[in-house]
Amino acid sequence: MTIVDAFHSVKEDDKPLLARRYHNTDNCKIGQEIPDEERVEGNGDYTLCEDCAEA
Ligand SMILES: [Zn+2]
């Protein structure tokens, strides 16, 4: 488990505000499924993903 710079998917914008998540670990499955072209640096002012929060 490695903490990395916060990132999120551009597709979070399509979700309801309270469902939007960002990630900050390198082995989060949800984070890993974000394709490079959809990956955006920063937390987007979203909620930290539950998997990343357990890190
Ligand atoms: Zn995550």
mmCIF file of C-alpha atoms and ligand atoms in Angstrom:
data_model
loop_
_atom_site.group_PDB
_atom_site.id
_atom_site.type_symbol
_atom_site.label_atom_id
_atom_site.label_comp_id
_atom_site.label_asym_id
_atom_site.label_seq_id
_atom_site.Cartn_x
_atom_site.Cartn_y
_atom_site.Cartn_z
ATOM 1 C CA MET A 1 0.000 0.000 0.000
ATOM 2 C CA THR A 2 1.520 3.246 -1.107
ATOM 3 C CA ILE A 3 -0.004 6.662 -0.706
ATOM 4 C CA VAL A 4 0.100 8.574 -3.983
ATOM 5 C CA ASP A 5 -1.015 12.017 -5.084
ATOM 6 C CA ALA A 6 -4.800 12.283 -5.076
ATOM 7 C CA PHE A 7 -6.534 11.413 -8.332
ATOM 8 C CA HIS A 8 -10.027 10.779 -9.624
ATOM 9 C CA SER A 9 -11.880 9.920 -12.824
ATOM 10 C CA VAL A 10 -13.378 12.517 -15.128
ATOM 11 C CA LYS A 11 -16.467 10.302 -14.999
ATOM 12 C CA GLU A 12 -17.057 11.194 -11.358
ATOM 13 C CA ASP A 13 -18.733 14.285 -12.777
ATOM 14 C CA ASP A 14 -21.519 12.030 -14.068
ATOM 15 C CA LYS A 15 -22.351 10.797 -10.581
ATOM 16 C CA PRO A 16 -24.444 12.475 -7.892
ATOM 17 C CA LEU A 17 -22.306 14.805 -5.807
ATOM 18 C CA LEU A 18 -22.361 12.558 -2.735
ATOM 19 C CA ALA A 19 -21.324 9.483 -4.759
ATOM 20 C CA ARG A 20 -18.164 11.074 -6.150
ATOM 21 C CA ARG A 21 -14.890 9.656 -4.849
ATOM 22 C CA TYR A 22 -11.212 10.301 -5.229
ATOM 23 C CA HIS A 23 -8.308 7.959 -4.527
ATOM 24 C CA ASN A 24 -4.883 8.270 -2.983
ATOM 25 C CA THR A 25 -3.431 4.755 -2.866
ATOM 26 C CA ASP A 26 -1.748 2.797 -5.661
ATOM 27 C CA ASN A 27 -3.465 -0.553 -5.102
ATOM 28 C CA CYS A 28 -7.092 0.520 -4.814
ATOM 29 C CA LYS A 29 -9.062 -1.647 -7.254
ATOM 30 C CA ILE A 30 -11.507 1.087 -8.126
ATOM 31 C CA GLY A 31 -8.691 3.533 -8.696
ATOM 32 C CA GLN A 32 -6.771 1.019 -10.797
ATOM 33 C CA GLU A 33 -9.782 0.591 -13.090
ATOM 34 C CA ILE A 34 -9.670 4.240 -14.109
ATOM 35 C CA PRO A 35 -8.051 4.349 -17.567
ATOM 36 C CA ASP A 36 -5.142 6.753 -17.932
ATOM 37 C CA GLU A 37 -7.110 8.981 -20.282
ATOM 38 C CA GLU A 38 -9.867 9.400 -17.685
ATOM 39 C CA ARG A 39 -7.554 9.973 -14.771
ATOM 40 C CA VAL A 40 -7.339 13.493 -13.364
ATOM 41 C CA GLU A 41 -4.899 14.716 -10.740
ATOM 42 C CA GLY A 42 -6.324 16.127 -7.515
ATOM 43 C CA ASN A 43 -9.168 15.250 -5.173
ATOM 44 C CA GLY A 44 -11.850 17.211 -7.029
ATOM 45 C CA ASP A 45 -13.211 18.236 -3.605
ATOM 46 C CA TYR A 46 -14.782 14.766 -3.493
ATOM 47 C CA THR A 47 -14.933 12.223 -0.658
ATOM 48 C CA LEU A 48 -11.987 9.864 -0.176
ATOM 49 C CA CYS A 49 -12.842 6.391 -1.497
ATOM 50 C CA GLU A 50 -13.638 3.827 1.229
ATOM 51 C CA ASP A 51 -10.928 1.404 0.094
ATOM 52 C CA CYS A 52 -8.307 4.138 0.127
ATOM 53 C CA ALA A 53 -9.535 5.352 3.514
ATOM 54 C CA GLU A 54 -8.735 1.932 5.023
ATOM 55 C CA ALA A 55 -5.127 2.149 3.900
HETATM 56 ZN ZN ZN B 1 -9.679 4.249 -3.857
#
